[in-house]
């Protein structure tokens, strides 16, 4: 990458300014050892949620609520975000973050449990947006479930799609990297999906279900 490209990337990553609510959600994430999305990825989530006019959204991997607050800020006024996390402490922190951001309890539905157990219980073609940011080995399953859950025109967003910049290096064969390469390929080859891979943050894969 040219030095100019690196500078431009750092510039765009540094543009969004977070308010007190997000900074506190970030602090909760830090205290719990959760790796939250960066501010530029958050801004992208808000824009995607707003432009999709989503009424129903699911996030797999709530953490302490940073990504959820960004999604809720973009979602329509009465839209509901379903946040799934296997760690009850993380979900508790996420709920605090949502409340502190001023979202009433009826705008969020938090579900505690392994996503592999929770997702099959959610209704087919009932969601406008699915955001994946959890345990990478399970991403092929989450992809399958996300395609099932999304309505036609719905949006799939996968964070850290470049697996800490390892995906583009063919010699790297880490398990998570291999999984993300496979998931990226499966999405590109899926005729139900139109996709793009953005270099924002740790890499964000965005796809629309036809
Ligand atoms: C990277 S953090 C999510 C950060 C959050 N999206 C944010 O940006 O604020 C990943 C989260 O996924 C949760 N997680 C990991 N494996 C899971 C699983 N199998 N089912 C449900 N949640 C899981 C972890 O407890 C953690 O809170």
PDB file of C-alpha atoms and ligand atoms in Angstrom:
ATOM      1  CA  UNK A   1       0.000   0.000   0.000  1.00  0.00           C
ATOM      2  CA  UNK A   2       1.303   3.481  -0.802  1.00  0.00           C
ATOM      3  CA  UNK A   3       2.061   5.801   2.096  1.00  0.00           C
ATOM      4  CA  UNK A   4      -0.779   8.018   0.816  1.00  0.00           C
ATOM      5  CA  UNK A   5      -3.232   5.124   1.058  1.00  0.00           C
ATOM      6  CA  UNK A   6      -2.187   4.393   4.636  1.00  0.00           C
ATOM      7  CA  UNK A   7      -2.573   8.075   5.502  1.00  0.00           C
ATOM      8  CA  UNK A   8      -6.006   8.222   3.877  1.00  0.00           C
ATOM      9  CA  UNK A   9      -7.109   5.082   5.728  1.00  0.00           C
ATOM     10  CA  UNK A  10      -5.924   6.496   9.070  1.00  0.00           C
ATOM     11  CA  UNK A  11      -7.645   9.781   8.241  1.00  0.00           C
ATOM     12  CA  UNK A  12     -11.007   8.150   7.536  1.00  0.00           C
ATOM     13  CA  UNK A  13     -10.698   5.897  10.605  1.00  0.00           C
ATOM     14  CA  UNK A  14     -10.042   8.946  12.781  1.00  0.00           C
ATOM     15  CA  UNK A  15     -12.898  11.108  11.494  1.00  0.00           C
ATOM     16  CA  UNK A  16     -15.846   9.956  13.662  1.00  0.00           C
ATOM     17  CA  UNK A  17     -15.977  11.525  17.113  1.00  0.00           C
ATOM     18  CA  UNK A  18     -17.699   9.487  19.812  1.00  0.00           C
ATOM     19  CA  UNK A  19     -19.925  11.004  22.490  1.00  0.00           C
ATOM     20  CA  UNK A  20     -19.896  10.212  26.232  1.00  0.00           C
ATOM     21  CA  UNK A  21     -22.406   7.363  25.840  1.00  0.00           C
ATOM     22  CA  UNK A  22     -20.243   5.519  23.333  1.00  0.00           C
ATOM     23  CA  UNK A  23     -17.090   6.201  25.307  1.00  0.00           C
ATOM     24  CA  UNK A  24     -18.710   4.643  28.388  1.00  0.00           C
ATOM     25  CA  UNK A  25     -19.874   1.632  26.332  1.00  0.00           C
ATOM     26  CA  UNK A  26     -16.288   1.319  25.136  1.00  0.00           C
ATOM     27  CA  UNK A  27     -15.063   1.497  28.747  1.00  0.00           C
ATOM     28  CA  UNK A  28     -17.463  -1.344  29.675  1.00  0.00           C
ATOM     29  CA  UNK A  29     -16.133  -3.347  26.721  1.00  0.00           C
ATOM     30  CA  UNK A  30     -12.571  -2.779  27.886  1.00  0.00           C
ATOM     31  CA  UNK A  31     -13.383  -3.812  31.476  1.00  0.00           C
ATOM     32  CA  UNK A  32     -14.948  -7.065  30.217  1.00  0.00           C
ATOM     33  CA  UNK A  33     -12.164  -7.782  27.744  1.00  0.00           C
ATOM     34  CA  UNK A  34     -14.500  -7.362  24.765  1.00  0.00           C
ATOM     35  CA  UNK A  35     -13.011  -6.163  21.511  1.00  0.00           C
ATOM     36  CA  UNK A  36     -15.581  -3.634  20.268  1.00  0.00           C
ATOM     37  CA  UNK A  37     -15.833  -2.312  16.720  1.00  0.00           C
ATOM     38  CA  UNK A  38     -13.962   0.919  15.984  1.00  0.00           C
ATOM     39  CA  UNK A  39     -15.642   4.293  15.528  1.00  0.00           C
ATOM     40  CA  UNK A  40     -15.393   4.270  11.714  1.00  0.00           C
ATOM     41  CA  UNK A  41     -17.008   0.829  11.573  1.00  0.00           C
ATOM     42  CA  UNK A  42     -19.665   2.123  13.957  1.00  0.00           C
ATOM     43  CA  UNK A  43     -20.375   5.104  11.716  1.00  0.00           C
ATOM     44  CA  UNK A  44     -20.671   2.699   8.777  1.00  0.00           C
ATOM     45  CA  UNK A  45     -23.160   0.555  10.738  1.00  0.00           C
ATOM     46  CA  UNK A  46     -25.306   3.620  11.497  1.00  0.00           C
ATOM     47  CA  UNK A  47     -25.299   4.657   7.836  1.00  0.00           C
ATOM     48  CA  UNK A  48     -26.147   1.141   6.614  1.00  0.00           C
ATOM     49  CA  UNK A  49     -28.912   0.745   9.212  1.00  0.00           C
ATOM     50  CA  UNK A  50     -30.375   4.137   8.276  1.00  0.00           C
ATOM     51  CA  UNK A  51     -30.160   3.665   4.521  1.00  0.00           C
ATOM     52  CA  UNK A  52     -31.715   0.207   4.712  1.00  0.00           C
ATOM     53  CA  UNK A  53     -34.695   1.649   6.659  1.00  0.00           C
ATOM     54  CA  UNK A  54     -34.532  -1.584   8.636  1.00  0.00           C
ATOM     55  CA  UNK A  55     -37.333  -2.280  11.123  1.00  0.00           C
ATOM     56  CA  UNK A  56     -35.910  -5.539  12.429  1.00  0.00           C
ATOM     57  CA  UNK A  57     -32.218  -6.216  13.002  1.00  0.00           C
ATOM     58  CA  UNK A  58     -30.173  -8.969  14.625  1.00  0.00           C
ATOM     59  CA  UNK A  59     -26.653  -8.744  15.945  1.00  0.00           C
ATOM     60  CA  UNK A  60     -24.656 -11.872  16.745  1.00  0.00           C
ATOM     61  CA  UNK A  61     -22.141 -10.854  19.415  1.00  0.00           C
ATOM     62  CA  UNK A  62     -23.541  -7.939  21.432  1.00  0.00           C
ATOM     63  CA  UNK A  63     -20.397  -7.405  23.504  1.00  0.00           C
ATOM     64  CA  UNK A  64     -20.947  -4.440  25.834  1.00  0.00           C
ATOM     65  CA  UNK A  65     -23.188  -2.646  23.357  1.00  0.00           C
ATOM     66  CA  UNK A  66     -20.910  -0.446  21.233  1.00  0.00           C
ATOM     67  CA  UNK A  67     -22.081  -1.910  17.906  1.00  0.00           C
ATOM     68  CA  UNK A  68     -25.677  -2.056  19.178  1.00  0.00           C
ATOM     69  CA  UNK A  69     -25.727   1.655  20.002  1.00  0.00           C
ATOM     70  CA  UNK A  70     -24.417   2.483  16.518  1.00  0.00           C
ATOM     71  CA  UNK A  71     -27.018   0.206  14.905  1.00  0.00           C
ATOM     72  CA  UNK A  72     -29.863   1.626  17.008  1.00  0.00           C
ATOM     73  CA  UNK A  73     -28.820   5.171  16.125  1.00  0.00           C
ATOM     74  CA  UNK A  74     -29.229   4.360  12.442  1.00  0.00           C
ATOM     75  CA  UNK A  75     -32.336   2.224  12.649  1.00  0.00           C
ATOM     76  CA  UNK A  76     -35.841   3.587  12.085  1.00  0.00           C
ATOM     77  CA  UNK A  77     -37.691   5.152  15.035  1.00  0.00           C
ATOM     78  CA  UNK A  78     -39.663   2.059  16.034  1.00  0.00           C
ATOM     79  CA  UNK A  79     -37.210  -0.564  14.817  1.00  0.00           C
ATOM     80  CA  UNK A  80     -36.194  -3.399  17.141  1.00  0.00           C
ATOM     81  CA  UNK A  81     -32.651  -4.718  17.554  1.00  0.00           C
ATOM     82  CA  UNK A  82     -32.243  -8.336  18.692  1.00  0.00           C
ATOM     83  CA  UNK A  83     -28.813  -8.743  20.315  1.00  0.00           C
ATOM     84  CA  UNK A  84     -27.473 -12.235  20.955  1.00  0.00           C
ATOM     85  CA  UNK A  85     -24.537 -13.042  23.223  1.00  0.00           C
ATOM     86  CA  UNK A  86     -23.376 -16.170  25.004  1.00  0.00           C
ATOM     87  CA  UNK A  87     -21.985 -14.215  27.955  1.00  0.00           C
ATOM     88  CA  UNK A  88     -24.570 -12.894  30.402  1.00  0.00           C
ATOM     89  CA  UNK A  89     -22.173 -10.227  31.762  1.00  0.00           C
ATOM     90  CA  UNK A  90     -21.665  -8.868  28.261  1.00  0.00           C
ATOM     91  CA  UNK A  91     -25.402  -8.739  27.649  1.00  0.00           C
ATOM     92  CA  UNK A  92     -25.956  -6.950  30.959  1.00  0.00           C
ATOM     93  CA  UNK A  93     -23.375  -4.343  29.956  1.00  0.00           C
ATOM     94  CA  UNK A  94     -24.958  -4.031  26.489  1.00  0.00           C
ATOM     95  CA  UNK A  95     -28.358  -3.385  28.087  1.00  0.00           C
ATOM     96  CA  UNK A  96     -26.804  -0.635  30.239  1.00  0.00           C
ATOM     97  CA  UNK A  97     -25.279   0.931  27.136  1.00  0.00           C
ATOM     98  CA  UNK A  98     -28.601   0.842  25.253  1.00  0.00           C
ATOM     99  CA  UNK A  99     -30.465   2.382  28.205  1.00  0.00           C
ATOM    100  CA  UNK A 100     -27.810   5.049  28.665  1.00  0.00           C
ATOM    101  CA  UNK A 101     -28.065   5.893  24.970  1.00  0.00           C
ATOM    102  CA  UNK A 102     -31.762   6.604  25.607  1.00  0.00           C
ATOM    103  CA  UNK A 103     -33.328   3.630  23.834  1.00  0.00           C
ATOM    104  CA  UNK A 104     -36.439   2.283  25.586  1.00  0.00           C
ATOM    105  CA  UNK A 105     -36.483  -1.408  26.505  1.00  0.00           C
ATOM    106  CA  UNK A 106     -39.035  -2.173  23.767  1.00  0.00           C
ATOM    107  CA  UNK A 107     -36.487  -1.195  21.082  1.00  0.00           C
ATOM    108  CA  UNK A 108     -34.098  -3.980  22.082  1.00  0.00           C
ATOM    109  CA  UNK A 109     -34.428  -7.689  22.652  1.00  0.00           C
ATOM    110  CA  UNK A 110     -31.417  -9.310  24.268  1.00  0.00           C
ATOM    111  CA  UNK A 111     -31.073 -13.071  24.026  1.00  0.00           C
ATOM    112  CA  UNK A 112     -28.538 -14.930  26.101  1.00  0.00           C
ATOM    113  CA  UNK A 113     -27.175 -18.142  24.642  1.00  0.00           C
ATOM    114  CA  UNK A 114     -24.933 -19.702  22.041  1.00  0.00           C
ATOM    115  CA  UNK A 115     -25.811 -18.156  18.709  1.00  0.00           C
ATOM    116  CA  UNK A 116     -25.834 -21.625  17.129  1.00  0.00           C
ATOM    117  CA  UNK A 117     -28.724 -22.521  19.470  1.00  0.00           C
ATOM    118  CA  UNK A 118     -30.535 -19.170  19.346  1.00  0.00           C
ATOM    119  CA  UNK A 119     -30.504 -18.408  15.601  1.00  0.00           C
ATOM    120  CA  UNK A 120     -32.482 -21.491  14.490  1.00  0.00           C
ATOM    121  CA  UNK A 121     -35.303 -20.326  16.804  1.00  0.00           C
ATOM    122  CA  UNK A 122     -35.675 -16.993  14.954  1.00  0.00           C
ATOM    123  CA  UNK A 123     -38.281 -16.678  12.200  1.00  0.00           C
ATOM    124  CA  UNK A 124     -37.450 -17.143   8.497  1.00  0.00           C
ATOM    125  CA  UNK A 125     -37.321 -14.006   6.321  1.00  0.00           C
ATOM    126  CA  UNK A 126     -38.316 -11.743   9.231  1.00  0.00           C
ATOM    127  CA  UNK A 127     -35.247  -9.478   9.467  1.00  0.00           C
ATOM    128  CA  UNK A 128     -33.977  -6.513   7.454  1.00  0.00           C
ATOM    129  CA  UNK A 129     -30.418  -6.546   8.792  1.00  0.00           C
ATOM    130  CA  UNK A 130     -28.066  -9.128  10.329  1.00  0.00           C
ATOM    131  CA  UNK A 131     -24.711  -8.097  11.819  1.00  0.00           C
ATOM    132  CA  UNK A 132     -22.156 -10.826  12.618  1.00  0.00           C
ATOM    133  CA  UNK A 133     -19.365 -10.148  15.104  1.00  0.00           C
ATOM    134  CA  UNK A 134     -18.760 -13.208  17.294  1.00  0.00           C
ATOM    135  CA  UNK A 135     -16.833 -16.525  17.213  1.00  0.00           C
ATOM    136  CA  UNK A 136     -15.317 -16.938  13.754  1.00  0.00           C
ATOM    137  CA  UNK A 137     -15.303 -20.770  13.509  1.00  0.00           C
ATOM    138  CA  UNK A 138     -19.095 -20.627  13.488  1.00  0.00           C
ATOM    139  CA  UNK A 139     -19.356 -18.038  10.676  1.00  0.00           C
ATOM    140  CA  UNK A 140     -20.304 -20.580   7.973  1.00  0.00           C
ATOM    141  CA  UNK A 141     -23.283 -21.554  10.140  1.00  0.00           C
ATOM    142  CA  UNK A 142     -24.099 -17.885  10.897  1.00  0.00           C
ATOM    143  CA  UNK A 143     -23.980 -17.114   7.173  1.00  0.00           C
ATOM    144  CA  UNK A 144     -26.450 -19.915   6.443  1.00  0.00           C
ATOM    145  CA  UNK A 145     -28.738 -18.704   9.229  1.00  0.00           C
ATOM    146  CA  UNK A 146     -28.428 -15.047   8.185  1.00  0.00           C
ATOM    147  CA  UNK A 147     -29.515 -15.846   4.615  1.00  0.00           C
ATOM    148  CA  UNK A 148     -32.502 -17.701   6.053  1.00  0.00           C
ATOM    149  CA  UNK A 149     -33.415 -14.877   8.450  1.00  0.00           C
ATOM    150  CA  UNK A 150     -33.104 -12.010   5.963  1.00  0.00           C
ATOM    151  CA  UNK A 151     -36.029 -10.676   3.980  1.00  0.00           C
ATOM    152  CA  UNK A 152     -35.511 -10.012   0.309  1.00  0.00           C
ATOM    153  CA  UNK A 153     -33.572  -6.715   0.152  1.00  0.00           C
ATOM    154  CA  UNK A 154     -32.146  -7.327   3.640  1.00  0.00           C
ATOM    155  CA  UNK A 155     -28.581  -6.497   4.576  1.00  0.00           C
ATOM    156  CA  UNK A 156     -25.878  -8.823   5.889  1.00  0.00           C
ATOM    157  CA  UNK A 157     -22.848  -7.201   7.564  1.00  0.00           C
ATOM    158  CA  UNK A 158     -19.801  -9.153   8.763  1.00  0.00           C
ATOM    159  CA  UNK A 159     -17.178  -7.427  10.891  1.00  0.00           C
ATOM    160  CA  UNK A 160     -13.467  -8.295  10.853  1.00  0.00           C
ATOM    161  CA  UNK A 161     -13.926  -9.895   7.446  1.00  0.00           C
ATOM    162  CA  UNK A 162     -10.193  -9.450   6.774  1.00  0.00           C
ATOM    163  CA  UNK A 163      -9.315 -11.301   9.995  1.00  0.00           C
ATOM    164  CA  UNK A 164      -6.820  -8.740  11.275  1.00  0.00           C
ATOM    165  CA  UNK A 165      -5.396  -8.236   7.755  1.00  0.00           C
ATOM    166  CA  UNK A 166      -4.564 -11.938   7.373  1.00  0.00           C
ATOM    167  CA  UNK A 167      -7.151 -12.845   4.705  1.00  0.00           C
ATOM    168  CA  UNK A 168      -5.193 -11.181   1.883  1.00  0.00           C
ATOM    169  CA  UNK A 169      -1.994 -13.105   2.727  1.00  0.00           C
ATOM    170  CA  UNK A 170      -2.338 -16.536   1.051  1.00  0.00           C
ATOM    171  CA  UNK A 171       0.496 -18.039   3.106  1.00  0.00           C
ATOM    172  CA  UNK A 172      -1.413 -17.473   6.349  1.00  0.00           C
ATOM    173  CA  UNK A 173      -3.429 -20.587   7.192  1.00  0.00           C
ATOM    174  CA  UNK A 174      -4.750 -19.692  10.683  1.00  0.00           C
ATOM    175  CA  UNK A 175      -8.095 -21.424  11.291  1.00  0.00           C
ATOM    176  CA  UNK A 176     -10.013 -18.121  11.595  1.00  0.00           C
ATOM    177  CA  UNK A 177      -8.374 -16.776   8.431  1.00  0.00           C
ATOM    178  CA  UNK A 178      -9.276 -19.889   6.449  1.00  0.00           C
ATOM    179  CA  UNK A 179     -12.872 -19.651   7.682  1.00  0.00           C
ATOM    180  CA  UNK A 180     -13.168 -15.999   6.688  1.00  0.00           C
ATOM    181  CA  UNK A 181     -11.724 -16.700   3.233  1.00  0.00           C
ATOM    182  CA  UNK A 182     -14.285 -19.516   2.809  1.00  0.00           C
ATOM    183  CA  UNK A 183     -17.135 -17.333   4.027  1.00  0.00           C
ATOM    184  CA  UNK A 184     -16.097 -14.486   1.691  1.00  0.00           C
ATOM    185  CA  UNK A 185     -15.949 -16.907  -1.247  1.00  0.00           C
ATOM    186  CA  UNK A 186     -19.289 -18.501  -0.333  1.00  0.00           C
ATOM    187  CA  UNK A 187     -20.901 -15.050  -0.255  1.00  0.00           C
ATOM    188  CA  UNK A 188     -19.382 -14.007  -3.597  1.00  0.00           C
ATOM    189  CA  UNK A 189     -20.597 -17.259  -5.163  1.00  0.00           C
ATOM    190  CA  UNK A 190     -24.077 -17.118  -3.626  1.00  0.00           C
ATOM    191  CA  UNK A 191     -26.472 -15.971  -6.324  1.00  0.00           C
ATOM    192  CA  UNK A 192     -28.909 -14.780  -3.680  1.00  0.00           C
ATOM    193  CA  UNK A 193     -26.384 -12.175  -2.482  1.00  0.00           C
ATOM    194  CA  UNK A 194     -24.793  -9.034  -3.946  1.00  0.00           C
ATOM    195  CA  UNK A 195     -21.711  -8.177  -1.884  1.00  0.00           C
ATOM    196  CA  UNK A 196     -18.753  -5.908  -1.389  1.00  0.00           C
ATOM    197  CA  UNK A 197     -15.772  -5.980   0.962  1.00  0.00           C
ATOM    198  CA  UNK A 198     -14.801  -2.655   2.520  1.00  0.00           C
ATOM    199  CA  UNK A 199     -11.435  -1.933   4.176  1.00  0.00           C
ATOM    200  CA  UNK A 200     -13.094   0.027   7.008  1.00  0.00           C
ATOM    201  CA  UNK A 201     -11.757  -0.934  10.433  1.00  0.00           C
ATOM    202  CA  UNK A 202     -10.865  -4.625  10.439  1.00  0.00           C
ATOM    203  CA  UNK A 203     -12.686  -5.160   7.124  1.00  0.00           C
ATOM    204  CA  UNK A 204     -16.444  -5.107   6.721  1.00  0.00           C
ATOM    205  CA  UNK A 205     -18.252  -7.395   4.311  1.00  0.00           C
ATOM    206  CA  UNK A 206     -21.630  -6.050   3.230  1.00  0.00           C
ATOM    207  CA  UNK A 207     -24.135  -8.073   1.227  1.00  0.00           C
ATOM    208  CA  UNK A 208     -27.725  -7.558   0.141  1.00  0.00           C
ATOM    209  CA  UNK A 209     -30.105 -10.477  -0.269  1.00  0.00           C
ATOM    210  CA  UNK A 210     -31.805 -10.234  -3.666  1.00  0.00           C
TER     211      UNK A 210
HETATM  212  C1  LIG B   1     -16.050  -9.080  19.308  1.00  0.00           C
HETATM  213  S1  LIG B   1     -17.190  -9.201  20.613  1.00  0.00           S
HETATM  214  C2  LIG B   1     -18.579  -8.279  20.028  1.00  0.00           C
HETATM  215  C3  LIG B   1     -18.381  -6.806  20.138  1.00  0.00           C
HETATM  216  C4  LIG B   1     -19.611  -5.999  19.790  1.00  0.00           C
HETATM  217  N1  LIG B   1     -20.181  -6.391  18.516  1.00  0.00           N
HETATM  218  C5  LIG B   1     -19.238  -4.537  19.734  1.00  0.00           C
HETATM  219  O1  LIG B   1     -18.640  -4.107  18.730  1.00  0.00           O
HETATM  220  O2  LIG B   1     -19.548  -3.831  20.688  1.00  0.00           O
HETATM  221  C6  LIG B   1     -17.778 -10.837  20.423  1.00  0.00           C
HETATM  222  C7  LIG B   1     -18.930 -11.210  21.343  1.00  0.00           C
HETATM  223  O3  LIG B   1     -19.432 -12.459  20.886  1.00  0.00           O
HETATM  224  C8  LIG B   1     -19.799 -13.223  21.995  1.00  0.00           C
HETATM  225  N2  LIG B   1     -19.754 -14.637  21.570  1.00  0.00           N
HETATM  226  C9  LIG B   1     -18.653 -15.379  21.281  1.00  0.00           C
HETATM  227  N3  LIG B   1     -19.009 -16.602  20.902  1.00  0.00           N
HETATM  228  C10 LIG B   1     -20.357 -16.644  20.939  1.00  0.00           C
HETATM  229  C11 LIG B   1     -21.335 -17.642  20.636  1.00  0.00           C
HETATM  230  N4  LIG B   1     -20.981 -18.858  20.219  1.00  0.00           N
HETATM  231  N5  LIG B   1     -22.639 -17.331  20.765  1.00  0.00           N
HETATM  232  C12 LIG B   1     -23.028 -16.104  21.186  1.00  0.00           C
HETATM  233  N6  LIG B   1     -22.150 -15.113  21.484  1.00  0.00           N
HETATM  234  C13 LIG B   1     -20.835 -15.390  21.361  1.00  0.00           C
HETATM  235  C14 LIG B   1     -18.770 -12.880  23.073  1.00  0.00           C
HETATM  236  O4  LIG B   1     -19.295 -13.147  24.358  1.00  0.00           O
HETATM  237  C15 LIG B   1     -18.545 -11.396  22.797  1.00  0.00           C
HETATM  238  O5  LIG B   1     -19.348 -10.605  23.617  1.00  0.00           O
END
